[in-house]
Amino acid sequence: MKVTSKQIAEICGVTRGTVDRALHNRPGIHAATRDKILKVAAELGYRPHFLAQSLVKGRTKTLGVILFDIHNRIFAQLYHSFEAEARRRGYVVYLVLSNKDKELEIQYINSLLDRQVDGIAITPVNFGTEFASLLAKAQAPVVTFGNRVSADIPFVWIDDRQAIAESVRHIYAKGYRSLIYVSPPLRLKGKQNIGTPEQRHLGLLDACGELGDLRATVVTDRDFVPAVVRALEETEGKPAVLCSSDVYALEIVREFKQRNIRVPGQAGVMGFDNIDTLQYVDPPLATVDYNVDEIGRLAAELLIRRIEGQVIPPRTNVPHRIVDRESL
Amino acid sequence: MKVTSKQIAEICGVTRGTVDRALHNRPGIHAATRDKILKVAAELGYRPHFLAQSLVKGRTKTLGVILFDIHNRIFAQLYHSFEAEARRRGYVVYLVLSNKDKELEIQYINSLLDRQVDGIAITPVNFGTEFASLLAKAQAPVVTFGNRVSADIPFVWIDDRQAIAESVRHIYAKGYRSLIYVSPPLRLKGKQNIGTPEQRHLGLLDACGELGDLRATVVTDRDFVPAVVRALEETEGKPAVLCSSDVYALEIVREFKQRNIRVPGQAGVMGFDNIDTLQYVDPPLATVDYNVDEIGRLAAELLIRRIEGQVIPPRTNVPHRIVDRESL
């Protein structure tokens, strides 16, 4: 049973302030009164421990972060900067992984709320108005990154549509007239939140609309590596393979090496994210760079500002830039 | 204020079982009694929510994991399998990162205990009898991996000493007679828990003791890349660079490429961990492989078995094997 200082005060016939003085061993209280209060508190099993204090204060100084996974380096990097900023501001951060499972994501949101986190940052797998409403009504504020849920739920990320449009223009400017665009998550449209892959795909369509003589093939297969090889065989001239994520580009470059397909001699390859793995890979991979540390930092800052009652912008974009390298 | 069913029972003059029947809407109770109990419960603000139930039950079905960081892929992989096994057994896992900071590690242990996790798995940064005693006395069981704390605190890992001794013998068998051993954490001896680097170093000494004509240089510099280059310049004949972790080997191979030092033409390189990044790198890197997923899974299984009252072994080793590849 949890006992409060108020209850102890009533039983002892003193004020709550007096009880607090006794319990926290502060001056301004008669020894006899203090002893009586401590005796009553002990008898009632008063334990001012963390969870109980949290129940009273309604704050746990704890944030929950839900990521898809930490296999993709970009999210491992993002989490590190989130955690550092939260810690700097006096918060402990708990990380849980949804493994891109919609039910598990809901379970973890409830589990974090049950444990009374003060706020949640999430890469959403669920989508739609029902999910948006669940997040909006949650007893703790929510910030999203990786995928957007709705215009109301704060989102910290990059301008994906613009970034892919620029990538396509860059590839075109380097002389390529055919493009294989690789984005396996697009096959999950209507099944999962693929806000970011969809924005990137819109960027592809924007640029292709401008550049009349660029032919694009879109690969959305789960097993995208053989699909890219087939697309390459069916392409006239030398194509560029533009991947919606570096992790796909790494797989493709590896397969091309095994098949003795020269990069960029027979096909250009470009990724997206500029993950730190790229620095160990040959040929150096063209990609889209953005400050993922800043996304993590900003997400923590905004979430905490929101917890502390401030108004935060519904959308915050971090800048991106095209990184040209030998693979194009 | 938290109210228990016992309190409600006393006020209503019924047994606690009757209160539970009313509160959980179970049969075997008169309607009038149920209504009275529910009215009293409501007046007292009885809220059987998660944290409160945890206070009563003393179980939160939550585990805490403290890792150095998730920059090193090996720990990201380990965490994924730990989390999957814990989830399969009905536990939620929270991950926090110590960033190899001793104070932060203690802070997180206390923070997790405050939040009443049922058990903690940890890659320890602290060491010594005081820390061992803190873990042994914690109100939740602790399992360690990555570094050992003491013979009493359960440890799930590999036989590091044996693995490095085998690596050195393997290198010797390939004809190398000079070795540059790279283990930057060794410089932190006495400052941090470097149980695993120390075991690996002992393995080096074991093998060098056996192999009379093998000359070994040990590099422990924080800035190990230029130190390896200097050691290479000072070495007669072609040396093998044996790294206590793949992440060091990747940095060295990158530097060698930039300096046009051929691997293995001018120097062999071998790593340790067989992280998944290696599959994208040229030349394919010799390394020590072990089933890190099994370490994560076993750590979760053992921790939960311990929480549930079973005795678990103080030391569990997962097998390892030498992986020979083109870099040697």
Short mmCIF file of N, CA, C and O in Angstrom, two decimals, chain A residues 142-250:
data_model
loop_
_atom_site.label_atom_id
_atom_site.label_comp_id
_atom_site.label_asym_id
_atom_site.label_seq_id
_atom_site.Cartn_x
_atom_site.Cartn_y
_atom_site.Cartn_z
N VAL A 142 4.03 13.23 -28.33
CA VAL A 142 4.73 12.35 -29.26
C VAL A 142 5.42 13.18 -30.34
O VAL A 142 4.85 14.15 -30.82
N VAL A 143 6.63 12.81 -30.70
CA VAL A 143 7.34 13.40 -31.83
C VAL A 143 7.70 12.25 -32.77
O VAL A 143 8.04 11.16 -32.31
N THR A 144 7.59 12.48 -34.09
CA THR A 144 7.90 11.42 -35.05
C THR A 144 9.10 11.79 -35.91
O THR A 144 9.41 12.96 -36.10
N PHE A 145 9.78 10.77 -36.42
CA PHE A 145 10.78 10.94 -37.47
C PHE A 145 10.79 9.67 -38.30
O PHE A 145 10.22 8.66 -37.89
N GLY A 146 11.41 9.69 -39.47
CA GLY A 146 11.44 8.48 -40.32
C GLY A 146 10.21 8.35 -41.20
O GLY A 146 10.33 8.12 -42.39
N ASN A 147 9.03 8.47 -40.63
CA ASN A 147 7.78 8.49 -41.38
C ASN A 147 6.85 9.49 -40.70
O ASN A 147 6.82 9.57 -39.48
N ARG A 148 6.07 10.19 -41.51
CA ARG A 148 5.11 11.12 -40.95
C ARG A 148 3.79 10.41 -40.68
O ARG A 148 3.41 9.51 -41.42
N VAL A 149 3.06 10.82 -39.67
CA VAL A 149 1.75 10.23 -39.39
C VAL A 149 0.63 11.17 -39.83
O VAL A 149 -0.29 10.77 -40.53
N SER A 150 0.71 12.43 -39.42
CA SER A 150 -0.29 13.42 -39.83
C SER A 150 0.30 14.80 -39.66
O SER A 150 1.37 14.97 -39.06
N ALA A 151 -0.43 15.80 -40.17
CA ALA A 151 0.05 17.17 -40.11
C ALA A 151 0.12 17.69 -38.68
O ALA A 151 0.82 18.66 -38.39
N ASP A 152 -0.62 17.04 -37.76
CA ASP A 152 -0.68 17.51 -36.37
C ASP A 152 0.45 16.97 -35.51
O ASP A 152 0.86 17.61 -34.55
N ILE A 153 0.91 15.76 -35.81
CA ILE A 153 1.92 15.14 -34.96
C ILE A 153 3.29 15.64 -35.39
O ILE A 153 3.70 15.43 -36.53
N PRO A 154 4.01 16.31 -34.48
CA PRO A 154 5.30 16.90 -34.86
C PRO A 154 6.23 15.88 -35.54
O PRO A 154 6.31 14.72 -35.10
N PHE A 155 6.91 16.34 -36.58
CA PHE A 155 7.73 15.48 -37.42
C PHE A 155 9.05 16.19 -37.68
O PHE A 155 9.08 17.33 -38.11
N VAL A 156 10.15 15.53 -37.40
CA VAL A 156 11.49 16.09 -37.63
C VAL A 156 12.18 15.20 -38.64
O VAL A 156 12.38 14.00 -38.39
N TRP A 157 12.57 15.76 -39.78
CA TRP A 157 13.17 14.91 -40.80
C TRP A 157 13.82 15.79 -41.86
O TRP A 157 14.28 16.89 -41.54
N ILE A 158 13.86 15.31 -43.10
CA ILE A 158 14.41 16.11 -44.21
C ILE A 158 13.32 16.26 -45.27
O ILE A 158 12.27 15.62 -45.17
N ASP A 159 13.58 17.07 -46.27
CA ASP A 159 12.64 17.18 -47.39
C ASP A 159 12.98 16.08 -48.39
O ASP A 159 13.75 16.27 -49.32
N ASP A 160 12.39 14.90 -48.18
CA ASP A 160 12.71 13.71 -48.98
C ASP A 160 12.40 13.91 -50.46
O ASP A 160 13.16 13.47 -51.33
N ARG A 161 11.25 14.53 -50.72
CA ARG A 161 10.81 14.70 -52.11
C ARG A 161 11.82 15.53 -52.89
O ARG A 161 12.25 15.17 -53.99
N GLN A 162 12.22 16.65 -52.27
CA GLN A 162 13.20 17.53 -52.87
C GLN A 162 14.55 16.81 -53.04
O GLN A 162 15.20 16.94 -54.09
N ALA A 163 14.95 16.04 -52.04
CA ALA A 163 16.25 15.38 -52.06
C ALA A 163 16.34 14.37 -53.21
O ALA A 163 17.37 14.28 -53.90
N ILE A 164 15.28 13.60 -53.43
CA ILE A 164 15.33 12.63 -54.53
C ILE A 164 15.24 13.35 -55.88
O ILE A 164 15.95 12.98 -56.83
N ALA A 165 14.42 14.38 -55.96
CA ALA A 165 14.35 15.14 -57.22
C ALA A 165 15.75 15.67 -57.58
O ALA A 165 16.20 15.57 -58.72
N GLU A 166 16.45 16.20 -56.59
CA GLU A 166 17.81 16.71 -56.84
C GLU A 166 18.76 15.58 -57.24
O GLU A 166 19.63 15.78 -58.09
N SER A 167 18.60 14.42 -56.62
CA SER A 167 19.46 13.28 -56.95
C SER A 167 19.27 12.89 -58.41
O SER A 167 20.24 12.61 -59.14
N VAL A 168 18.01 12.84 -58.83
CA VAL A 168 17.71 12.46 -60.22
C VAL A 168 18.29 13.50 -61.19
O VAL A 168 18.92 13.14 -62.19
N ARG A 169 18.14 14.78 -60.87
CA ARG A 169 18.71 15.83 -61.72
C ARG A 169 20.23 15.71 -61.79
O ARG A 169 20.83 15.91 -62.84
N HIS A 170 20.82 15.37 -60.64
CA HIS A 170 22.28 15.20 -60.59
C HIS A 170 22.72 14.05 -61.51
O HIS A 170 23.69 14.18 -62.27
N ILE A 171 22.01 12.93 -61.43
CA ILE A 171 22.32 11.76 -62.26
C ILE A 171 22.17 12.12 -63.74
O ILE A 171 23.01 11.77 -64.57
N TYR A 172 21.11 12.86 -64.05
CA TYR A 172 20.85 13.30 -65.43
C TYR A 172 21.99 14.19 -65.92
O TYR A 172 22.50 14.02 -67.04
N ALA A 173 22.40 15.12 -65.05
CA ALA A 173 23.47 16.05 -65.42
C ALA A 173 24.79 15.32 -65.69
O ALA A 173 25.64 15.81 -66.44
N LYS A 174 24.95 14.13 -65.09
CA LYS A 174 26.17 13.36 -65.33
C LYS A 174 26.07 12.54 -66.62
O LYS A 174 26.98 11.76 -66.92
N GLY A 175 24.96 12.69 -67.34
CA GLY A 175 24.85 12.07 -68.66
C GLY A 175 23.97 10.83 -68.73
O GLY A 175 23.72 10.31 -69.82
N TYR A 176 23.51 10.35 -67.62
CA TYR A 176 22.65 9.16 -67.63
C TYR A 176 21.29 9.51 -68.23
O TYR A 176 20.74 10.57 -67.94
N ARG A 177 20.75 8.59 -69.06
CA ARG A 177 19.41 8.79 -69.61
C ARG A 177 18.47 7.65 -69.23
O ARG A 177 17.31 7.63 -69.62
N SER A 178 19.02 6.65 -68.49
CA SER A 178 18.11 5.65 -67.91
C SER A 178 18.45 5.44 -66.45
O SER A 178 19.61 5.55 -66.04
N LEU A 179 17.40 5.15 -65.69
CA LEU A 179 17.49 5.12 -64.24
C LEU A 179 16.74 3.90 -63.73
O LEU A 179 15.64 3.60 -64.21
N ILE A 180 17.35 3.18 -62.79
CA ILE A 180 16.63 2.11 -62.08
C ILE A 180 16.48 2.61 -60.65
O ILE A 180 17.48 2.85 -59.95
N TYR A 181 15.23 2.84 -60.25
CA TYR A 181 14.98 3.37 -58.91
C TYR A 181 14.58 2.23 -57.98
O TYR A 181 13.63 1.50 -58.26
N VAL A 182 15.34 2.07 -56.89
CA VAL A 182 15.14 0.92 -55.99
C VAL A 182 14.52 1.38 -54.67
O VAL A 182 15.14 2.13 -53.91
N SER A 183 13.31 0.93 -54.41
CA SER A 183 12.64 1.29 -53.16
C SER A 183 11.69 0.16 -52.73
O SER A 183 10.48 0.25 -52.88
N PRO A 184 12.25 -0.92 -52.14
CA PRO A 184 11.42 -2.07 -51.75
C PRO A 184 10.22 -1.72 -50.85
O PRO A 184 9.17 -2.36 -50.98
N PRO A 185 10.35 -0.72 -49.94
CA PRO A 185 9.19 -0.46 -49.06
C PRO A 185 7.93 -0.03 -49.83
O PRO A 185 6.83 -0.17 -49.31
N LEU A 186 8.11 0.48 -51.06
CA LEU A 186 6.93 0.95 -51.82
C LEU A 186 5.90 -0.17 -52.01
O LEU A 186 4.70 0.10 -52.16
N ARG A 187 6.35 -1.43 -52.00
CA ARG A 187 5.40 -2.54 -52.17
C ARG A 187 4.44 -2.67 -51.01
O ARG A 187 3.43 -3.35 -51.09
N LEU A 188 4.76 -1.98 -49.88
CA LEU A 188 3.94 -2.10 -48.67
C LEU A 188 2.86 -1.02 -48.58
O LEU A 188 2.21 -0.86 -47.55
N LYS A 189 2.69 -0.29 -49.68
CA LYS A 189 1.71 0.80 -49.70
C LYS A 189 0.34 0.28 -49.24
O LYS A 189 -0.12 -0.76 -49.71
N GLY A 190 -0.28 0.98 -48.31
CA GLY A 190 -1.59 0.57 -47.80
C GLY A 190 -1.50 -0.45 -46.67
O GLY A 190 -2.49 -0.75 -46.02
N LYS A 191 -0.28 -0.99 -46.45
CA LYS A 191 -0.11 -1.99 -45.40
C LYS A 191 0.66 -1.44 -44.20
O LYS A 191 0.45 -1.86 -43.08
N GLN A 192 1.58 -0.53 -44.48
CA GLN A 192 2.40 0.05 -43.42
C GLN A 192 2.58 1.54 -43.71
O GLN A 192 2.32 1.99 -44.81
N ASN A 193 3.08 2.25 -42.73
CA ASN A 193 3.42 3.64 -42.94
C ASN A 193 4.70 3.70 -43.77
O ASN A 193 5.76 3.29 -43.33
N ILE A 194 4.55 4.16 -45.02
CA ILE A 194 5.74 4.32 -45.87
C ILE A 194 5.79 5.78 -46.33
O ILE A 194 6.08 6.08 -47.50
N GLY A 195 5.51 6.67 -45.39
CA GLY A 195 5.48 8.10 -45.69
C GLY A 195 6.74 8.57 -46.40
O GLY A 195 6.69 9.27 -47.41
N THR A 196 7.88 8.17 -45.86
CA THR A 196 9.14 8.63 -46.42
C THR A 196 9.40 8.02 -47.80
O THR A 196 9.72 8.75 -48.75
N PRO A 197 9.28 6.69 -47.97
CA PRO A 197 9.43 6.13 -49.33
C PRO A 197 8.47 6.77 -50.33
O PRO A 197 8.85 7.00 -51.49
N GLU A 198 7.26 7.10 -49.92
CA GLU A 198 6.31 7.73 -50.84
C GLU A 198 6.75 9.13 -51.24
O GLU A 198 6.65 9.51 -52.40
N GLN A 199 7.25 9.90 -50.26
CA GLN A 199 7.74 11.24 -50.58
C GLN A 199 8.92 11.15 -51.56
O GLN A 199 9.01 11.93 -52.51
N ARG A 200 9.79 10.18 -51.33
CA ARG A 200 10.95 10.04 -52.21
C ARG A 200 10.50 9.64 -53.62
O ARG A 200 11.02 10.15 -54.62
N HIS A 201 9.50 8.79 -53.68
CA HIS A 201 8.97 8.38 -54.98
C HIS A 201 8.35 9.58 -55.71
O HIS A 201 8.51 9.73 -56.93
N LEU A 202 7.67 10.44 -54.97
CA LEU A 202 7.11 11.65 -55.59
C LEU A 202 8.23 12.52 -56.15
O LEU A 202 8.07 13.12 -57.23
N GLY A 203 9.34 12.57 -55.47
CA GLY A 203 10.50 13.33 -55.96
C GLY A 203 11.00 12.78 -57.29
O GLY A 203 11.37 13.53 -58.20
N LEU A 204 10.99 11.44 -57.40
CA LEU A 204 11.39 10.79 -58.64
C LEU A 204 10.45 11.22 -59.78
O LEU A 204 10.88 11.61 -60.87
N LEU A 205 9.13 11.17 -59.47
CA LEU A 205 8.14 11.55 -60.49
C LEU A 205 8.28 13.02 -60.88
O LEU A 205 8.18 13.36 -62.06
N ASP A 206 8.51 13.88 -59.90
CA ASP A 206 8.72 15.32 -60.18
C ASP A 206 9.84 15.50 -61.20
O ASP A 206 9.67 16.18 -62.22
N ALA A 207 10.99 14.88 -60.90
CA ALA A 207 12.17 15.09 -61.75
C ALA A 207 11.97 14.46 -63.11
O ALA A 207 12.34 15.05 -64.14
N CYS A 208 11.36 13.26 -63.16
CA CYS A 208 11.13 12.60 -64.44
C CYS A 208 10.16 13.44 -65.29
O CYS A 208 10.28 13.47 -66.52
N GLY A 209 9.23 14.10 -64.63
CA GLY A 209 8.29 14.98 -65.35
C GLY A 209 9.03 16.12 -66.05
O GLY A 209 8.72 16.48 -67.19
N GLU A 210 10.06 16.64 -65.37
CA GLU A 210 10.84 17.75 -65.95
C GLU A 210 11.73 17.28 -67.08
O GLU A 210 11.91 17.99 -68.08
N LEU A 211 12.36 16.10 -66.85
CA LEU A 211 13.41 15.63 -67.76
C LEU A 211 12.80 14.64 -68.75
O LEU A 211 12.74 13.45 -68.49
N GLY A 212 12.33 15.15 -69.86
CA GLY A 212 11.54 14.36 -70.80
C GLY A 212 12.20 13.07 -71.29
O GLY A 212 11.54 12.05 -71.45
N ASP A 213 13.53 13.10 -71.51
CA ASP A 213 14.18 11.94 -72.13
C ASP A 213 14.85 11.01 -71.12
O ASP A 213 15.70 10.21 -71.48
N LEU A 214 14.47 11.10 -69.84
CA LEU A 214 15.00 10.16 -68.85
C LEU A 214 13.99 9.02 -68.66
O LEU A 214 12.83 9.27 -68.35
N ARG A 215 14.47 7.78 -68.88
CA ARG A 215 13.57 6.63 -68.69
C ARG A 215 13.84 6.00 -67.34
O ARG A 215 14.98 5.64 -67.05
N ALA A 216 12.78 5.83 -66.53
CA ALA A 216 12.97 5.26 -65.19
C ALA A 216 12.20 3.96 -65.01
O ALA A 216 11.07 3.84 -65.46
N THR A 217 12.86 2.99 -64.39
CA THR A 217 12.21 1.73 -63.99
C THR A 217 12.20 1.72 -62.47
O THR A 217 13.21 2.06 -61.85
N VAL A 218 11.08 1.35 -61.88
CA VAL A 218 11.00 1.32 -60.41
C VAL A 218 10.98 -0.13 -59.92
O VAL A 218 10.16 -0.92 -60.35
N VAL A 219 11.94 -0.46 -59.05
CA VAL A 219 12.02 -1.81 -58.46
C VAL A 219 11.50 -1.75 -57.03
O VAL A 219 12.04 -1.01 -56.20
N THR A 220 10.45 -2.51 -56.75
CA THR A 220 9.89 -2.51 -55.39
C THR A 220 9.90 -3.91 -54.78
O THR A 220 9.35 -4.11 -53.70
N ASP A 221 10.53 -4.87 -55.47
CA ASP A 221 10.56 -6.25 -54.96
C ASP A 221 11.25 -6.31 -53.60
O ASP A 221 12.25 -5.65 -53.37
N ARG A 222 10.72 -7.19 -52.76
CA ARG A 222 11.39 -7.46 -51.49
C ARG A 222 12.79 -8.00 -51.78
O ARG A 222 13.78 -7.58 -51.19
N ASP A 223 12.86 -8.90 -52.73
CA ASP A 223 14.12 -9.48 -53.17
C ASP A 223 14.64 -8.61 -54.32
O ASP A 223 14.63 -9.00 -55.48
N PHE A 224 15.13 -7.41 -53.96
CA PHE A 224 15.39 -6.39 -54.98
C PHE A 224 16.67 -6.63 -55.78
O PHE A 224 16.79 -6.14 -56.90
N VAL A 225 17.63 -7.38 -55.23
CA VAL A 225 18.93 -7.53 -55.92
C VAL A 225 18.76 -8.22 -57.28
O VAL A 225 19.17 -7.67 -58.31
N PRO A 226 18.15 -9.43 -57.34
CA PRO A 226 17.95 -10.04 -58.67
C PRO A 226 17.04 -9.19 -59.57
O PRO A 226 17.25 -9.16 -60.80
N ALA A 227 16.10 -8.48 -58.98
CA ALA A 227 15.21 -7.62 -59.79
C ALA A 227 16.01 -6.50 -60.45
O ALA A 227 15.76 -6.15 -61.61
N VAL A 228 17.00 -5.96 -59.73
CA VAL A 228 17.85 -4.91 -60.31
C VAL A 228 18.70 -5.49 -61.43
O VAL A 228 18.87 -4.87 -62.49
N VAL A 229 19.23 -6.69 -61.21
CA VAL A 229 20.05 -7.34 -62.25
C VAL A 229 19.22 -7.55 -63.52
O VAL A 229 19.69 -7.25 -64.63
N ARG A 230 18.00 -8.02 -63.37
CA ARG A 230 17.11 -8.19 -64.54
C ARG A 230 16.85 -6.85 -65.21
O ARG A 230 16.93 -6.74 -66.44
N ALA A 231 16.55 -5.84 -64.40
CA ALA A 231 16.27 -4.51 -64.97
C ALA A 231 17.48 -3.99 -65.73
O ALA A 231 17.34 -3.39 -66.81
N LEU A 232 18.67 -4.27 -65.19
CA LEU A 232 19.90 -3.83 -65.84
C LEU A 232 20.05 -4.51 -67.21
O LEU A 232 20.41 -3.85 -68.21
N GLU A 233 19.75 -5.82 -67.26
CA GLU A 233 19.86 -6.56 -68.51
C GLU A 233 18.89 -6.03 -69.56
O GLU A 233 19.17 -6.07 -70.76
N GLU A 234 17.75 -5.53 -69.11
CA GLU A 234 16.71 -5.06 -70.04
C GLU A 234 16.89 -3.59 -70.44
O GLU A 234 16.13 -3.07 -71.24
N THR A 235 17.89 -2.94 -69.82
CA THR A 235 18.07 -1.51 -70.08
C THR A 235 19.00 -1.29 -71.26
O THR A 235 20.06 -1.91 -71.34
N GLU A 236 18.60 -0.39 -72.15
CA GLU A 236 19.51 0.00 -73.23
C GLU A 236 20.43 1.11 -72.71
O GLU A 236 19.98 2.02 -72.02
N GLY A 237 21.69 1.04 -73.04
CA GLY A 237 22.65 2.05 -72.57
C GLY A 237 22.99 1.82 -71.12
O GLY A 237 22.54 0.85 -70.50
N LYS A 238 23.79 2.72 -70.57
CA LYS A 238 24.26 2.55 -69.18
C LYS A 238 23.31 3.25 -68.21
O LYS A 238 23.16 4.48 -68.26
N PRO A 239 22.70 2.51 -67.31
CA PRO A 239 21.79 3.15 -66.37
C PRO A 239 22.48 3.54 -65.06
O PRO A 239 23.55 3.02 -64.74
N ALA A 240 21.82 4.41 -64.32
CA ALA A 240 22.21 4.66 -62.93
C ALA A 240 21.18 3.99 -62.05
O ALA A 240 19.98 4.06 -62.33
N VAL A 241 21.68 3.29 -61.01
CA VAL A 241 20.78 2.67 -60.04
C VAL A 241 20.70 3.62 -58.85
O VAL A 241 21.69 3.81 -58.14
N LEU A 242 19.54 4.22 -58.66
CA LEU A 242 19.35 5.15 -57.53
C LEU A 242 18.56 4.42 -56.46
O LEU A 242 17.44 3.96 -56.71
N CYS A 243 19.15 4.30 -55.27
CA CYS A 243 18.52 3.53 -54.19
C CYS A 243 17.97 4.49 -53.14
O CYS A 243 18.61 5.47 -52.79
N SER A 244 16.80 4.16 -52.61
CA SER A 244 16.17 5.04 -51.62
C SER A 244 16.85 4.93 -50.25
O SER A 244 16.47 5.62 -49.32
N SER A 245 17.86 4.05 -50.16
CA SER A 245 18.62 3.93 -48.92
C SER A 245 19.98 3.31 -49.23
O SER A 245 20.09 2.43 -50.08
N ASP A 246 21.03 3.73 -48.51
CA ASP A 246 22.37 3.18 -48.72
C ASP A 246 22.41 1.66 -48.53
O ASP A 246 23.18 0.97 -49.20
N VAL A 247 21.61 1.14 -47.60
CA VAL A 247 21.67 -0.31 -47.34
C VAL A 247 21.33 -1.11 -48.59
O VAL A 247 21.87 -2.19 -48.81
N TYR A 248 20.44 -0.59 -49.44
CA TYR A 248 20.14 -1.27 -50.71
C TYR A 248 21.32 -1.14 -51.67
O TYR A 248 21.69 -2.09 -52.36
N ALA A 249 21.88 0.06 -51.71
CA ALA A 249 23.01 0.31 -52.61
C ALA A 249 24.20 -0.61 -52.29
O ALA A 249 24.85 -1.12 -53.19
N LEU A 250 24.44 -0.83 -51.00
CA LEU A 250 25.55 -1.70 -50.60
C LEU A 250 25.35 -3.13 -51.11
O LEU A 250 26.28 -3.76 -51.61
#
